[in-house]
């Protein structure tokens, strides 16, 4: 996830796109008006204020300044070409809504290689629902940023209240542009805080119940030019303006070229109940399924990630640079090419109090090495030091992994109350820096010498290897009589429940299951 910065200007890119769309200061609407667009049967000479008098083109909508409480609705069963780039702002209590009317399939916007199918530029108080967005152009050049939906603020201050819900984004062939090395990423749904004179950020974003299919390079991403702080001194800009109130939940993301969900420059974001299938499929840069970067208090909860291999190994859950207080909990992963969890914190950057707990990994790869020689494990630890990072209450199961843990950097993590099950021939824990306590090791060739309470035996899992998704992981409960039952050690601030929503007892079990007595059959 490292590379050179792009020399080109975001402001220039957005201004060029706006000029190409013919966006000019528009005619004001009356507040609370509903406007209609029918790209098949409308007419731009119509009033646009009834289903009998719809406009025909997106450009006509783009010349209107909308107000709080307005709606701009596209007719179902039709397709528009170009970009919907409306003007005007709403509020959280009176947002402007973009959506659909009529019967049939979601209205389509085909951007055909433009910056975005929906472009919200220097506006706030918008909710976008029930649209089908694509953006396929010519083979992208190095700076051809393309999105399905893109929100960008430049020297704006704080933009409040954005909802993207029940939107289908697909076939976006943008450049292989990745945060933080390029000024602008590319992908399915993106939010960018740009500029150099007025600290700019977002507050109150919800991206939920959307689908993203075949997008390059990232599925859902935030980005900022306001990164610099003591914890991340090499960040862009002159100050730190974090995104607040960010929620990314209940989305389905499939076949992305690079990263699935990337949270940059945020405080207390929630990424929950998303399904990610097949990421890192085309990018020439290293990618992660879900991660935060230069962010504090991010929670990744109850997500489900699996992937066929792409050109480079990739982990579904990743601790990137300048993460503080990041928690991955109750997540499931399967068959990922770079293992289940990875981390890389740059030297000289602060990363502390991060947690990976009550997750289940099934047959994630732990074999092979990076071109520079660092080895890959089901858990892969790279780069610089971190402070007080804990990995506890997880179940790592792999019938193929050469290594369950591979530490090629200098991070020293605490591994407590985990179950490690390797291949029949034995899998290694190659971690000279880690601190291990009260873990179960089965088919493990190198049990950490510093685990004074190691249990080297069969944990008696109900049906390991039988899961196909997060909701089918009952096979990772413990059988009655399991030596892992009530054999763990308490961990402070443990979240209160396990993967299966059982409460954590005073005397915890080892692994992702905390049921008090184990089970005899599938429940």
Coordinates of C-alpha atoms in Angstrom, one line a residue, residues 229-448:
X229 CA -1.2 15.8 13.2
X230 CA 1.4 14.7 15.8
X231 CA 0.4 11.0 15.3
X232 CA 0.9 11.3 11.6
X233 CA 3.5 14.1 11.0
X234 CA 4.0 13.3 7.3
X235 CA 0.2 13.7 6.5
X236 CA -1.0 16.0 3.8
X237 CA -2.0 19.6 4.5
X238 CA -1.4 21.9 7.5
X239 CA -3.8 20.5 10.1
X240 CA -6.0 17.5 11.0
X241 CA -9.7 17.8 10.1
X242 CA -11.2 14.4 10.8
X243 CA -14.4 13.0 9.4
X244 CA -17.0 12.4 12.1
X245 CA -20.3 10.5 12.1
X246 CA -19.3 8.1 9.4
X247 CA -21.3 4.8 9.1
X248 CA -20.8 2.3 6.4
X249 CA -23.1 -0.7 6.9
X250 CA -25.1 -3.4 5.2
X251 CA -23.4 -3.1 1.8
X252 CA -22.5 -5.8 -0.6
X253 CA -19.2 -5.3 -2.5
X254 CA -18.0 -7.6 -5.2
X255 CA -15.2 -7.7 -7.7
X256 CA -13.2 -4.6 -6.8
X257 CA -9.8 -3.9 -8.3
X258 CA -8.2 -2.9 -5.1
X259 CA -9.5 -2.1 -1.6
X260 CA -13.0 -2.9 -0.5
X261 CA -13.7 -0.3 2.2
X262 CA -11.0 2.3 3.1
X263 CA -11.6 4.8 5.9
X264 CA -9.2 7.7 5.8
X265 CA -9.0 10.6 8.3
X266 CA -11.9 9.7 10.5
X267 CA -12.8 9.6 14.2
X268 CA -15.2 7.0 15.6
X269 CA -16.3 5.6 12.3
X270 CA -18.5 2.4 12.2
X271 CA -18.1 -0.2 9.4
X272 CA -20.6 -2.9 10.1
X273 CA -22.4 -5.9 8.5
X274 CA -20.9 -5.5 5.1
X275 CA -20.2 -8.4 2.7
X276 CA -17.1 -8.3 0.6
X277 CA -16.4 -10.8 -2.1
X278 CA -13.3 -10.7 -4.4
X279 CA -11.2 -7.7 -3.8
X280 CA -7.6 -6.9 -4.9
X281 CA -8.6 -8.4 -8.3
X282 CA -6.7 -6.1 -10.7
X283 CA -4.6 -3.5 -8.9
X284 CA -0.8 -3.4 -9.3
X285 CA -0.6 -2.0 -5.7
X286 CA -1.1 -3.9 -2.5
X287 CA -4.7 -3.7 -1.2
X288 CA -6.7 -4.5 1.8
X289 CA -10.3 -5.6 2.2
X290 CA -11.3 -3.2 5.0
X291 CA -9.0 -0.8 6.9
X292 CA -8.7 2.6 8.5
X293 CA -5.8 5.0 7.9
X294 CA -4.8 7.9 10.1
X295 CA -8.0 7.4 12.0
X296 CA -9.1 7.0 15.7
X297 CA -11.8 4.9 17.2
X298 CA -12.8 3.0 14.1
X299 CA -14.9 -0.1 14.7
X300 CA -15.2 -2.9 12.0
X301 CA -17.9 -5.1 13.3
X302 CA -19.8 -8.2 12.0
X303 CA -18.4 -8.0 8.4
X304 CA -17.9 -11.0 6.1
X305 CA -15.0 -11.1 3.6
X306 CA -13.7 -13.7 1.2
X307 CA -11.9 -13.5 -2.0
X308 CA -10.4 -15.4 -4.9
X309 CA -6.7 -14.6 -5.4
X310 CA -5.8 -11.5 -7.5
X311 CA -2.3 -10.6 -8.7
X312 CA -1.0 -9.7 -5.2
X313 CA -1.7 -11.2 -1.8
X314 CA -4.3 -9.2 0.2
X315 CA -5.7 -9.4 3.7
X316 CA -9.5 -8.7 4.4
X317 CA -8.9 -6.9 7.7
X318 CA -5.9 -4.6 8.0
X319 CA -4.4 -2.2 10.5
X320 CA -2.8 0.6 8.4
X321 CA -0.7 3.5 9.5
X322 CA -1.7 5.9 12.3
X323 CA -4.5 3.8 13.6
X324 CA -5.4 4.5 17.2
X325 CA -8.2 2.7 19.1
X326 CA -9.2 0.7 16.0
X327 CA -11.3 -2.5 16.8
X328 CA -12.1 -5.4 14.5
X329 CA -14.7 -7.6 16.2
X330 CA -17.1 -10.4 15.3
X331 CA -15.9 -10.5 11.7
X332 CA -15.6 -13.6 9.5
X333 CA -13.0 -14.3 6.7
X334 CA -12.4 -17.2 4.4
X335 CA -10.0 -18.2 1.6
X336 CA -8.2 -14.8 1.4
X337 CA -4.9 -14.8 -0.4
X338 CA -2.9 -12.8 2.2
X339 CA -4.4 -14.4 5.4
X340 CA -7.1 -13.0 7.7
X341 CA -5.4 -10.0 9.3
X342 CA -2.4 -7.8 8.5
X343 CA -0.8 -4.7 9.8
X344 CA 1.8 -2.1 8.7
X345 CA 2.4 1.0 10.7
X346 CA 5.0 3.4 9.3
X347 CA 8.1 4.1 11.3
X348 CA 7.8 7.4 13.2
X349 CA 4.0 7.2 13.2
X350 CA 1.8 6.6 16.3
X351 CA -0.4 3.5 16.5
X352 CA -1.8 2.4 19.8
X353 CA -4.6 0.6 21.6
X354 CA -5.8 -1.4 18.6
X355 CA -7.7 -4.6 19.1
X356 CA -8.6 -7.7 17.0
X357 CA -11.1 -9.8 18.9
X358 CA -13.8 -12.5 18.5
X359 CA -13.2 -13.0 14.8
X360 CA -13.2 -16.3 12.9
X361 CA -10.8 -17.1 10.1
X362 CA -11.4 -20.2 8.0
X363 CA -8.7 -21.4 5.5
X364 CA -7.2 -18.0 4.9
X365 CA -3.9 -18.4 3.2
X366 CA -0.7 -18.4 5.3
X367 CA 1.8 -19.5 2.7
X368 CA 4.4 -17.7 0.6
X369 CA 6.2 -14.5 0.9
X370 CA 6.3 -10.9 -0.5
X371 CA 8.9 -10.1 -3.2
X372 CA 11.2 -8.5 -0.6
X373 CA 11.2 -11.6 1.5
X374 CA 8.8 -11.0 4.3
X375 CA 6.7 -14.1 4.9
X376 CA 2.9 -14.3 4.9
X377 CA 0.8 -15.8 7.7
X378 CA -2.8 -16.1 8.5
X379 CA -1.8 -13.1 10.7
X380 CA 0.9 -11.0 9.0
X381 CA 2.8 -8.3 10.9
X382 CA 5.0 -5.8 9.0
X383 CA 6.7 -2.5 9.3
X384 CA 7.2 -0.4 12.5
X385 CA 6.3 -0.6 16.1
X386 CA 2.9 -0.3 17.7
X387 CA 1.8 0.3 21.3
X388 CA -0.6 -1.9 23.3
X389 CA -2.2 -3.9 20.4
X390 CA -4.2 -7.0 21.5
X391 CA -5.4 -10.0 19.6
X392 CA -7.8 -12.1 21.7
X393 CA -10.7 -14.4 21.6
X394 CA -10.3 -15.4 18.0
X395 CA -10.4 -18.7 16.2
X396 CA -7.9 -19.2 13.4
X397 CA -8.4 -22.4 11.4
X398 CA -6.5 -23.3 8.3
X399 CA -5.8 -26.7 6.7
X400 CA -3.3 -25.2 4.3
X401 CA -1.4 -22.5 6.1
X402 CA 2.4 -22.8 6.4
X403 CA 2.3 -20.1 9.0
X404 CA -0.5 -19.0 11.4
X405 CA 1.4 -15.9 12.5
X406 CA 4.3 -14.3 10.6
X407 CA 6.0 -11.3 12.1
X408 CA 8.6 -9.7 9.8
X409 CA 8.6 -6.3 11.4
X410 CA 9.0 -4.9 14.9
X411 CA 5.5 -4.8 16.3
X412 CA 5.0 -6.7 19.5
X413 CA 1.3 -7.8 19.9
X414 CA -0.4 -9.5 22.8
X415 CA -2.1 -12.8 21.8
X416 CA -4.5 -14.0 24.4
X417 CA -7.3 -16.6 24.5
X418 CA -7.0 -17.5 20.8
X419 CA -7.4 -20.9 19.1
X420 CA -4.8 -21.7 16.5
X421 CA -5.5 -24.8 14.3
X422 CA -3.0 -25.5 11.5
X423 CA -2.6 -28.0 8.7
X424 CA -2.2 -31.7 9.5
X425 CA 1.5 -31.5 8.8
X426 CA 1.8 -28.6 11.2
X427 CA 1.8 -24.8 10.8
X428 CA 4.3 -22.4 12.4
X429 CA 3.9 -19.4 14.6
X430 CA 6.9 -17.3 13.5
X431 CA 6.8 -14.3 15.8
X432 CA 9.8 -13.5 17.9
X433 CA 8.3 -10.3 19.3
X434 CA 4.8 -11.3 20.3
X435 CA 3.5 -11.9 23.8
X436 CA 1.4 -15.1 24.1
X437 CA -0.8 -16.3 27.0
X438 CA -3.6 -18.9 27.4
X439 CA -3.9 -19.9 23.7
X440 CA -4.8 -23.3 22.3
X441 CA -2.4 -24.7 19.7
X442 CA -3.4 -27.7 17.5
X443 CA -1.3 -28.9 14.6
X444 CA 1.2 -26.1 15.4
X445 CA 4.9 -26.9 15.0
X446 CA 6.3 -23.9 16.9
X447 CA 4.4 -23.1 20.0
X448 CA 5.6 -19.7 21.5

